[in-house]
Short mmCIF file of C-alpha atoms in Angstrom, two decimals:
data_model
loop_
_atom_site.label_atom_id
_atom_site.label_comp_id
_atom_site.label_asym_id
_atom_site.label_seq_id
_atom_site.Cartn_x
_atom_site.Cartn_y
_atom_site.Cartn_z
CA MET A 58 138.99 137.85 94.30
CA THR A 59 136.47 139.22 96.62
CA ALA A 60 136.80 142.99 97.45
CA MET A 61 137.24 143.63 101.29
CA SER A 62 135.10 146.11 102.91
CA ASP A 63 136.98 149.11 104.63
CA ALA A 64 133.81 149.73 106.94
CA PRO A 65 134.44 148.80 110.56
CA GLN A 66 132.52 145.68 111.64
CA SER A 67 129.73 146.27 114.09
CA PRO A 68 130.17 144.84 117.50
CA ARG A 69 128.04 141.87 118.27
CA PRO A 70 124.88 142.83 120.18
CA ASP A 71 125.99 141.08 123.31
CA GLU A 72 129.49 142.40 123.44
CA GLY A 73 128.44 145.70 125.05
CA ASP A 74 126.53 143.76 127.81
CA ARG A 75 129.67 141.50 128.37
CA GLU A 76 132.04 144.60 128.67
CA ASP A 77 129.63 146.13 131.26
CA ALA A 78 129.41 142.91 133.24
CA ALA A 79 133.19 142.67 133.20
CA ARG A 80 133.19 146.08 135.17
CA GLU A 81 130.96 144.78 137.82
CA PRO A 82 131.92 142.36 140.61
CA ALA A 83 130.21 139.01 140.44
CA PRO A 84 126.79 139.04 142.44
CA ALA A 85 128.23 136.53 144.90
CA GLU A 86 131.19 138.88 145.83
CA ALA A 87 128.83 141.94 146.05
CA ALA A 88 126.49 139.79 148.32
CA ASP A 89 129.39 138.85 150.50
CA PHE A 90 130.53 142.44 150.85
CA GLY A 91 126.93 143.61 151.65
CA ARG A 92 126.26 140.86 154.22
CA GLN A 93 129.53 141.43 156.04
CA PHE A 94 129.19 145.23 156.24
CA ALA A 95 125.35 144.95 157.05
CA ALA A 96 126.34 142.58 159.98
CA ALA A 97 128.81 145.08 161.23
CA ALA A 98 126.10 147.89 160.95
CA GLU A 99 123.52 145.86 162.56
CA LYS A 100 125.81 145.36 165.63
CA SER A 101 126.57 149.03 165.83
CA GLY A 102 122.72 149.95 165.90
CA LEU A 103 122.57 151.17 162.26
CA GLY A 104 120.13 148.37 161.52
CA ALA A 105 117.52 149.42 163.95
CA LEU A 106 117.96 153.08 162.88
CA ALA A 107 117.32 152.13 159.28
CA ARG A 108 113.98 150.25 160.07
CA ASP A 109 112.66 153.00 162.33
CA GLU A 110 109.38 154.20 161.19
CA LYS A 111 109.93 157.42 163.07
CA LEU A 112 113.45 158.78 163.74
CA SER A 113 114.30 157.60 167.09
CA GLY A 114 116.79 159.65 169.17
CA ARG A 115 117.71 156.53 171.08
CA ASP A 116 118.28 154.50 167.97
CA LEU A 117 120.32 157.42 166.62
CA LEU A 118 122.35 157.72 169.76
CA THR A 119 123.19 154.00 169.52
CA ALA A 120 124.15 154.21 165.93
CA VAL A 121 126.72 156.93 166.68
CA GLY A 122 128.09 154.78 169.64
CA GLY A 123 126.15 155.75 172.64
CA VAL A 124 126.97 158.28 175.21
CA ARG A 125 130.10 156.24 176.12
CA GLY A 126 131.20 155.74 172.47
CA ILE A 127 130.76 159.51 171.75
CA LEU A 128 133.05 160.36 174.74
CA GLU A 129 135.49 157.90 173.78
CA ALA A 130 135.63 159.31 170.22
CA LEU A 131 135.61 162.90 171.16
CA LEU A 132 137.46 163.43 174.54
CA PRO A 133 141.02 162.18 173.77
CA GLY A 134 141.16 164.61 170.89
CA LEU A 135 139.49 167.43 172.88
CA VAL A 136 141.99 166.93 175.75
CA PHE A 137 144.97 166.90 173.43
CA LEU A 138 143.76 170.24 171.87
CA MET A 139 143.09 171.82 175.16
CA VAL A 140 146.42 170.81 176.79
CA TYR A 141 148.44 171.75 173.79
CA SER A 142 146.62 175.12 173.13
CA GLY A 143 146.73 175.92 176.90
CA LEU A 144 150.42 175.29 177.21
CA THR A 145 151.43 177.14 173.98
CA SER A 146 149.06 180.13 174.18
CA PHE A 147 148.80 180.75 177.95
CA ALA A 148 151.78 178.95 179.64
CA GLY A 149 154.22 180.43 177.11
CA GLN A 150 155.85 176.97 176.23
CA ASP A 151 157.00 176.31 172.76
CA ALA A 152 155.25 173.76 170.51
CA GLN A 153 157.60 170.90 171.07
CA ALA A 154 157.75 171.36 174.79
CA ALA A 155 153.88 171.29 174.89
CA LEU A 156 153.68 168.21 172.60
CA VAL A 157 154.64 165.52 175.03
CA PRO A 158 152.23 166.36 177.86
CA ALA A 159 149.36 166.92 175.32
CA LEU A 160 149.98 163.48 173.89
CA ALA A 161 150.33 161.79 177.29
CA ALA A 162 146.99 163.33 178.46
CA SER A 163 145.38 162.18 175.18
CA VAL A 164 146.79 158.59 175.34
CA GLY A 165 146.25 158.33 179.04
CA LEU A 166 142.47 159.21 178.79
CA ALA A 167 142.00 156.72 175.82
CA ALA A 168 143.76 153.98 178.10
CA VAL A 169 141.36 154.73 180.88
CA PHE A 170 138.41 154.41 178.59
CA THR A 171 139.56 150.89 177.48
CA ILE A 172 140.37 149.86 181.04
CA ALA A 173 136.75 150.93 182.03
CA ARG A 174 135.29 148.89 179.25
CA LEU A 175 137.29 145.79 180.29
CA VAL A 176 136.46 146.16 183.94
CA THR A 177 132.65 146.84 183.35
CA LYS A 178 132.58 143.79 180.85
CA GLY A 179 131.24 146.16 178.15
CA GLN A 180 132.10 145.85 174.45
CA PRO A 181 135.81 146.75 174.34
CA THR A 182 136.17 146.75 170.52
CA GLN A 183 135.49 150.34 169.90
CA ALA A 184 137.60 151.54 172.87
CA ILE A 185 140.56 149.28 171.93
CA ALA A 186 140.35 150.46 168.18
CA GLY A 187 140.27 154.05 169.63
CA LEU A 188 143.14 153.49 171.86
CA ILE A 189 145.24 152.02 168.92
CA GLY A 190 144.31 155.03 166.77
CA VAL A 191 145.55 157.28 169.46
CA LEU A 192 148.70 155.56 170.09
CA ALA A 193 149.47 155.40 166.49
CA SER A 194 148.85 159.10 165.95
CA ALA A 195 150.89 159.95 169.01
CA ALA A 196 153.86 157.75 167.68
CA LEU A 197 153.72 159.89 164.44
CA ALA A 198 153.65 163.16 166.11
CA LEU A 199 156.52 162.13 168.43
CA TRP A 200 158.47 160.86 165.49
CA SER A 201 158.08 164.08 163.55
CA GLY A 202 158.14 166.36 166.59
CA ASN A 203 155.16 168.35 165.11
CA ALA A 204 151.83 168.26 166.76
CA ARG A 205 149.89 168.57 163.44
CA ASP A 206 150.99 165.05 162.68
CA ASN A 207 148.78 163.78 165.53
CA TYR A 208 146.01 164.24 162.91
CA VAL A 209 147.68 162.80 159.76
CA LEU A 210 146.22 159.33 159.97
CA GLY A 211 142.72 160.78 159.75
CA PHE A 212 143.57 161.96 156.26
CA PHE A 213 144.58 158.40 155.15
CA THR A 214 141.32 157.03 156.75
CA ASN A 215 139.15 159.44 155.05
CA ALA A 216 140.91 159.17 151.63
CA GLY A 217 140.60 155.48 151.82
CA TYR A 218 136.88 155.47 152.56
CA ALA A 219 136.13 157.93 149.83
CA LEU A 220 138.18 155.91 147.34
CA ALA A 221 136.27 152.72 148.27
CA LEU A 222 133.03 154.38 147.76
CA ILE A 223 133.96 155.90 144.44
CA VAL A 224 135.23 152.37 143.20
CA SER A 225 131.81 150.93 144.18
CA LEU A 226 130.13 153.51 142.17
CA VAL A 227 132.47 152.93 139.11
CA VAL A 228 131.71 149.13 139.17
CA ARG A 229 127.95 150.16 139.62
CA TRP A 230 127.52 148.39 142.90
CA PRO A 231 127.04 151.40 145.17
CA ALA A 232 128.20 150.29 148.62
CA ILE A 233 125.58 152.14 150.48
CA GLY A 234 122.87 150.33 148.43
CA LEU A 235 124.60 146.95 149.32
CA ILE A 236 124.66 147.77 153.04
CA VAL A 237 121.17 149.09 153.13
CA GLY A 238 119.82 146.18 150.96
CA PHE A 239 120.79 143.59 153.44
CA LEU A 240 119.82 145.67 156.46
CA MET A 241 116.38 145.99 155.01
CA GLY A 242 116.16 142.33 154.03
CA ASP A 243 116.23 143.34 150.30
CA GLY A 244 119.48 141.44 149.51
CA LEU A 245 120.55 142.36 145.92
CA SER A 246 117.02 142.87 144.56
CA TRP A 247 117.26 146.62 145.13
CA LYS A 248 119.55 146.82 142.16
CA GLN A 249 116.73 145.92 139.62
CA ASP A 250 114.56 148.66 141.16
CA LYS A 251 115.51 152.00 139.37
CA ARG A 252 114.37 154.06 142.24
CA LYS A 253 116.20 152.25 145.00
CA TYR A 254 119.28 152.13 142.76
CA ARG A 255 119.29 155.78 142.18
CA ALA A 256 118.88 156.30 145.90
CA ALA A 257 121.87 154.12 146.46
CA GLN A 258 123.97 156.00 144.03
CA PHE A 259 122.84 159.24 145.59
CA LEU A 260 123.60 158.29 149.22
CA THR A 261 126.95 156.82 148.21
CA LEU A 262 127.80 160.15 146.76
CA VAL A 263 126.63 161.77 150.01
CA TRP A 264 128.93 159.69 152.08
CA ILE A 265 131.80 160.34 149.59
CA GLY A 266 131.06 164.05 150.11
CA LEU A 267 131.41 163.55 153.80
CA PHE A 268 135.02 162.30 153.51
CA VAL A 269 136.08 164.68 150.83
CA ALA A 270 134.87 167.65 152.86
CA ARG A 271 136.76 166.65 155.77
CA LEU A 272 139.91 166.51 153.75
CA ALA A 273 139.16 169.71 151.92
CA VAL A 274 138.51 171.58 155.10
CA GLN A 275 141.25 170.17 157.34
CA LEU A 276 144.26 169.70 154.83
CA PRO A 277 144.71 173.43 154.39
CA PHE A 278 145.05 173.85 158.17
CA TYR A 279 147.58 170.84 158.18
CA LEU A 280 149.71 172.44 155.49
CA VAL A 281 149.88 175.82 157.22
CA ASP A 282 150.58 174.15 160.56
CA ASN A 283 147.66 175.67 162.41
CA VAL A 284 147.04 172.99 165.01
CA GLU A 285 144.32 174.66 166.79
CA ALA A 286 142.13 174.95 163.89
CA LEU A 287 142.89 171.61 162.52
CA GLY A 288 142.07 169.93 165.97
CA ALA A 289 138.72 172.02 166.22
CA THR A 290 137.58 171.12 162.60
CA ARG A 291 138.56 167.37 163.29
CA LEU A 292 136.14 167.35 166.36
CA LEU A 293 133.28 169.20 164.55
CA MET A 294 133.40 167.14 161.47
CA GLY A 295 133.73 163.91 163.40
CA VAL A 296 130.82 162.56 165.36
CA PRO A 297 128.43 165.68 164.82
CA LEU A 298 128.88 165.66 160.90
CA TYR A 299 128.59 161.76 160.85
CA ALA A 300 125.24 161.98 162.83
CA LEU A 301 123.82 164.69 160.49
CA VAL A 302 124.66 162.48 157.36
CA LEU A 303 123.10 159.41 159.15
CA VAL A 304 119.87 161.43 159.71
CA PHE A 305 119.83 162.46 156.02
CA SER A 306 120.43 158.82 154.99
CA TRP A 307 117.66 157.59 157.14
CA LEU A 308 115.32 160.12 155.39
CA VAL A 309 116.31 158.76 151.87
CA VAL A 310 115.98 155.13 153.06
CA ARG A 311 112.57 155.88 154.58
CA ALA A 312 111.39 157.30 151.24
CA VAL A 313 112.31 154.56 149.10
CA TYR A 314 111.48 151.46 151.16
CA PRO A 315 107.81 150.92 151.90
CA SER A 316 106.56 150.66 155.43
CA SER A 317 105.89 146.92 155.20
CA ALA A 318 109.49 146.25 154.04
CA ARG A 319 110.79 147.99 157.29
CA SER A 320 108.24 146.41 159.60
CA ALA A 321 108.79 142.91 158.12
CA GLU A 322 112.21 143.15 159.78
#
């Protein structure tokens, strides 16, 4: 009889490649994801910003929603915080008594923004989405009777974005690379360029950092029921921090994409 060897068999040369490939989404799926998100980014003005030879304040403003979009994003939350803090700190009302008028002011302002969009035949999508978010947050706060729950949906949103970006890194298709690739007319070829691929990984980590930072800073205020600090940090870490990360992302994209590629668009 032939003696059997106890030594483990070496894997076939192509087995490791197959295992790596199994962890990655098919190129067609990655391409679909990139196209869809790049199209949405293009409509929001991010495409023009990404292809700018020099950072344009006008394109940056458009990318964060324009003046009207910024007001729609900031003012309902600011009004809620001001009314709630004013009633509890200066008018002597208890927290539950101050909750309803603060929520009413916030929802009312969001509704005014939405109606203004419809009347002026502007793009109502952002205002409608904002109104839905304000209504859902207000409903949660009313249901619990606690003003801090007006901010709870934001935690799930940021956690969801962070998780999605982390998954994209794990499967080795960093989401920021997919979006930027199609915005720059590069398709999926950036993945074969080591410099662009590393930049895509880095930027995806930066955006993960944004969402994780929001959670790390704001969750403690939620847990100790500090509504004023929670509301203030939510405002400061919203549009302003988003704009800073956009500028940093533009600097990285500009460094790895040659001028000819941007001007070709």
